[in-house]
XYZ file of C-alpha atoms in Angstrom:
293
model
C -26.679 40.823 51.344
C -23.254 39.629 52.393
C -22.637 37.590 55.546
C -19.740 35.619 56.995
C -20.001 32.649 59.243
C -16.653 31.470 60.363
C -14.590 30.921 57.233
C -17.598 30.864 54.925
C -18.825 33.923 53.077
C -22.474 34.057 51.978
C -23.878 36.350 49.307
C -27.518 36.750 48.279
C -29.430 39.391 46.424
C -31.316 40.493 43.387
C -29.885 42.107 40.303
C -31.295 43.842 37.246
C -29.565 44.507 33.935
C -31.385 46.770 31.483
C -30.602 47.053 27.767
C -26.894 46.346 28.026
C -25.189 46.253 24.645
C -23.719 42.847 23.909
C -20.753 44.493 22.219
C -20.049 46.342 25.465
C -20.072 43.110 27.479
C -17.323 41.718 25.251
C -15.226 44.233 23.371
C -15.160 43.346 19.686
C -17.914 40.735 19.889
C -19.469 39.955 16.477
C -22.820 39.622 18.241
C -24.944 42.729 18.529
C -28.161 43.566 20.323
C -29.242 44.372 23.865
C -29.437 42.175 26.938
C -31.785 42.613 29.880
C -31.985 40.349 32.912
C -33.613 40.170 36.307
C -32.190 37.575 38.670
C -32.299 36.493 42.286
C -29.083 34.814 43.283
C -27.079 33.463 46.164
C -23.741 31.806 46.833
C -21.495 30.714 49.651
C -17.872 29.760 49.916
C -14.538 30.559 51.491
C -13.374 32.869 48.705
C -14.436 34.660 45.529
C -13.643 31.678 43.318
C -15.824 29.445 45.461
C -18.607 32.037 45.417
C -18.533 32.115 41.607
C -18.509 28.326 41.417
C -21.426 27.972 43.833
C -23.517 30.850 42.501
C -27.173 29.863 42.003
C -30.346 31.726 41.201
C -33.266 32.213 38.851
C -35.095 34.905 36.948
C -35.653 36.020 33.367
C -33.421 36.983 30.471
C -34.428 39.140 27.500
C -32.646 39.665 24.182
C -33.608 42.588 21.954
C -32.618 43.191 18.307
C -30.158 40.313 18.415
C -27.923 40.000 15.352
C -25.826 36.873 14.757
C -23.227 36.857 11.962
C -22.962 34.059 9.392
C -26.456 32.778 10.095
C -28.429 33.845 7.027
C -32.011 32.651 7.675
C -32.620 32.109 3.941
C -29.574 29.868 3.639
C -31.313 26.506 3.895
C -33.541 26.980 0.843
C -30.586 28.120 -1.274
C -28.422 25.285 0.029
C -31.005 22.671 -0.944
C -31.338 24.162 -4.420
C -27.560 24.082 -4.859
C -27.253 20.556 -3.493
C -29.823 19.217 -5.940
C -27.950 20.738 -8.871
C -24.777 18.715 -8.265
C -23.936 15.027 -8.496
C -23.923 13.058 -5.255
C -24.925 15.883 -2.856
C -24.924 13.409 0.060
C -21.236 12.611 -0.229
C -19.585 13.054 3.156
C -18.825 16.685 3.948
C -20.476 18.136 0.843
C -23.797 19.255 2.376
C -22.230 20.906 5.479
C -19.873 22.777 3.152
C -22.747 24.077 1.031
C -24.904 25.025 4.027
C -21.982 26.710 5.778
C -21.204 28.788 2.700
C -24.833 29.880 2.363
C -25.098 30.742 6.070
C -22.040 32.939 5.720
C -23.641 35.167 3.101
C -25.542 37.297 5.642
C -26.259 37.793 9.326
C -29.455 36.766 11.084
C -31.408 39.494 12.861
C -34.113 38.585 15.339
C -37.305 40.586 15.204
C -38.218 42.447 18.379
C -37.493 41.002 21.826
C -37.520 37.471 23.136
C -37.589 36.450 26.802
C -36.963 33.137 28.512
C -36.693 31.773 32.042
C -33.135 31.809 33.356
C -31.347 29.878 36.058
C -27.912 29.974 37.574
C -26.452 26.674 38.729
C -22.827 26.227 39.684
C -21.954 29.618 38.277
C -23.453 28.862 34.844
C -26.320 31.005 33.588
C -28.788 29.078 31.446
C -31.773 30.471 29.559
C -34.338 28.734 27.431
C -36.272 27.870 25.522
C -35.555 30.816 23.247
C -37.598 31.245 20.060
C -36.047 33.770 17.685
C -38.049 34.996 14.702
C -35.483 35.571 11.961
C -37.932 36.290 9.160
C -37.250 33.560 6.621
C -36.569 31.045 9.403
C -36.740 30.551 13.169
C -34.111 29.497 15.667
C -35.316 27.591 18.734
C -32.920 26.572 21.447
C -31.178 27.558 24.626
C -27.981 29.207 25.770
C -25.585 28.870 28.654
C -22.927 31.282 29.846
C -20.205 30.276 32.277
C -19.819 33.372 34.442
C -16.442 32.295 35.806
C -14.836 31.283 32.504
C -16.664 33.766 30.268
C -17.675 31.010 27.868
C -20.872 30.975 25.779
C -22.672 27.826 24.654
C -25.748 28.245 22.452
C -27.462 25.276 20.826
C -30.644 25.180 18.805
C -32.524 24.321 15.648
C -32.621 26.673 12.665
C -35.698 25.801 10.613
C -37.368 27.369 7.582
C -36.740 28.395 4.015
C -37.866 27.429 0.550
C -38.194 23.733 -0.230
C -37.573 21.979 -3.562
C -40.216 20.080 -5.470
C -40.855 16.693 -3.910
C -39.742 17.736 -0.409
C -41.755 15.812 2.214
C -39.685 16.213 5.383
C -41.312 19.332 6.832
C -39.433 22.589 7.204
C -35.717 22.336 6.331
C -33.708 22.379 9.554
C -30.140 22.191 10.854
C -28.610 22.266 14.295
C -26.896 25.647 14.605
C -24.987 26.889 17.602
C -22.236 29.137 18.927
C -19.539 28.274 21.423
C -16.554 30.073 22.921
C -15.971 33.539 24.236
C -18.393 36.361 23.540
C -15.580 38.134 21.725
C -14.935 35.266 19.271
C -17.624 32.598 19.320
C -17.289 29.736 16.863
C -20.197 28.458 14.840
C -21.184 24.784 15.052
C -23.323 23.098 12.425
C -25.022 19.712 12.178
C -26.858 18.997 8.908
C -28.074 15.488 9.768
C -31.790 16.359 9.694
C -31.403 18.258 6.426
C -29.497 15.357 4.876
C -32.338 12.975 5.755
C -34.886 15.109 3.928
C -32.493 15.635 1.028
C -31.912 11.892 0.747
C -35.653 11.344 0.323
C -35.774 13.894 -2.517
C -32.682 12.416 -4.194
C -34.151 8.907 -3.929
C -37.494 10.036 -5.352
C -35.801 11.825 -8.236
C -33.672 8.757 -8.925
C -36.791 6.570 -8.961
C -38.482 9.023 -11.324
C -35.387 9.018 -13.545
C -35.420 5.212 -13.631
C -39.132 5.243 -14.437
C -38.504 7.690 -17.283
C -35.704 5.500 -18.620
C -37.915 2.419 -18.417
C -40.803 4.283 -20.035
C -38.459 5.481 -22.788
C -37.206 1.939 -23.331
C -40.767 0.636 -23.483
C -41.677 3.371 -25.961
C -38.659 2.471 -28.087
C -39.640 -1.189 -27.984
C -43.211 -0.280 -28.929
C -41.976 1.819 -31.841
C -39.593 -0.931 -32.924
C -42.422 -3.475 -32.793
C -44.643 -1.086 -34.743
C -41.936 -0.605 -37.366
C -41.467 -4.363 -37.658
C -45.233 -4.833 -37.969
C -45.380 -2.147 -40.644
C -42.505 -3.800 -42.474
C -44.179 -7.201 -42.234
C -47.468 -5.714 -43.433
C -45.733 -3.960 -46.330
C -43.925 -7.179 -47.239
C -47.204 -9.117 -47.123
C -48.917 -6.509 -49.295
C -46.030 -6.575 -51.771
C -46.061 -10.364 -51.851
C -49.816 -10.339 -52.394
C -49.457 -7.828 -55.215
C -46.691 -9.866 -56.810
C -48.803 -13.018 -56.520
C -51.778 -11.214 -58.018
C -49.588 -10.016 -60.882
C -48.249 -13.555 -61.386
C -51.765 -14.983 -61.422
C -52.794 -12.252 -63.855
C -49.866 -13.164 -66.120
C -50.788 -16.833 -65.923
C -54.396 -16.059 -66.785
C -53.277 -13.816 -69.630
C -50.996 -16.553 -70.942
C -53.777 -19.111 -70.642
C -56.176 -16.777 -72.409
C -53.621 -16.150 -75.165
C -53.010 -19.889 -75.548
C -56.716 -20.588 -75.705
C -57.180 -17.821 -78.269
C -54.337 -19.191 -80.352
C -55.836 -22.687 -80.163
C -59.230 -21.313 -81.129
C -57.737 -19.515 -84.107
C -55.948 -22.691 -85.157
C -59.194 -24.671 -84.961
C -60.997 -21.948 -86.888
C -58.380 -21.981 -89.672
C -58.501 -25.747 -89.821
C -62.301 -25.702 -90.096
C -62.172 -23.042 -92.777
C -59.579 -25.015 -94.701
C -61.669 -28.127 -94.463
C -64.672 -26.186 -95.749
C -62.692 -24.887 -98.766
C -61.581 -28.351 -99.645
C -65.144 -29.497 -99.594
C -66.209 -26.703 -101.962
C -63.273 -27.212 -104.380
C -64.099 -28.650 -108.053
C -61.621 -31.380 -107.596
C -63.814 -32.708 -104.962
C -67.146 -32.182 -106.946
C -69.008 -35.520 -107.894
C -68.940 -36.602 -111.714
C -72.311 -36.714 -113.644
C -73.416 -40.170 -115.000
C -73.509 -40.651 -118.846
C -76.978 -41.278 -120.374
C -77.729 -44.807 -121.457
C -77.304 -45.751 -125.147
C -75.279 -42.748 -126.014
C -72.762 -43.234 -128.746
C -69.278 -42.071 -128.397
């Protein structure tokens, strides 16, 4: 309904859009899919520009088979795996670069249709929350479209994907959005949440590496102490053997000396016995009394 009161024009009504191709709404748009909407609206103002600026309303918005380029839903798992393979993955700018490259490997395609409440305030259509099932991940957020300027603003959280060992931060997630005209929207990316989870994994791995180094050092010290103990034991055994051999030599020498002394004493006794038995040492017989020479 259109009405004029003095210099003010008033417009109110209800509109329905059914399965409109996004590519048709903006020639050459990289976005594809179908848009449906049902809205009640109204506006007032002195001219068309004022009507657009004051347009307000509410209703529902539905997106079907939405495809968004450079938003690969499996990107986050691959990005984490890549980040953990390099040195210092948390260096400024490195993680966004990796995630951006992985997102660019494929488009994201939402499964089925998704609907959300919509409002128009000041000529800006807003819809949300939108929950898009992308298969390997989900995107949850909202969108706004400035009807007068033809500018899109979509902001949300892309979450999901494979996680590395030791990951404790829940599903990997980044802030992913689009802004600009429907014909050439620009991607925006914030990896702060992903960096926080990655930092925890990097810290844990560093602690484990330090523990392994310390354990290796302790094992080396234990082996060194064992080697020194074995050397000391071997030296003690050798010294004991040498001492035993020395004592054996001493005993053998003592036994030899005693045997030599015994033999000397035996020879001396035998010699003494021979002297006793010798004729020179026999006693002379006494001459009988009265014998004549």
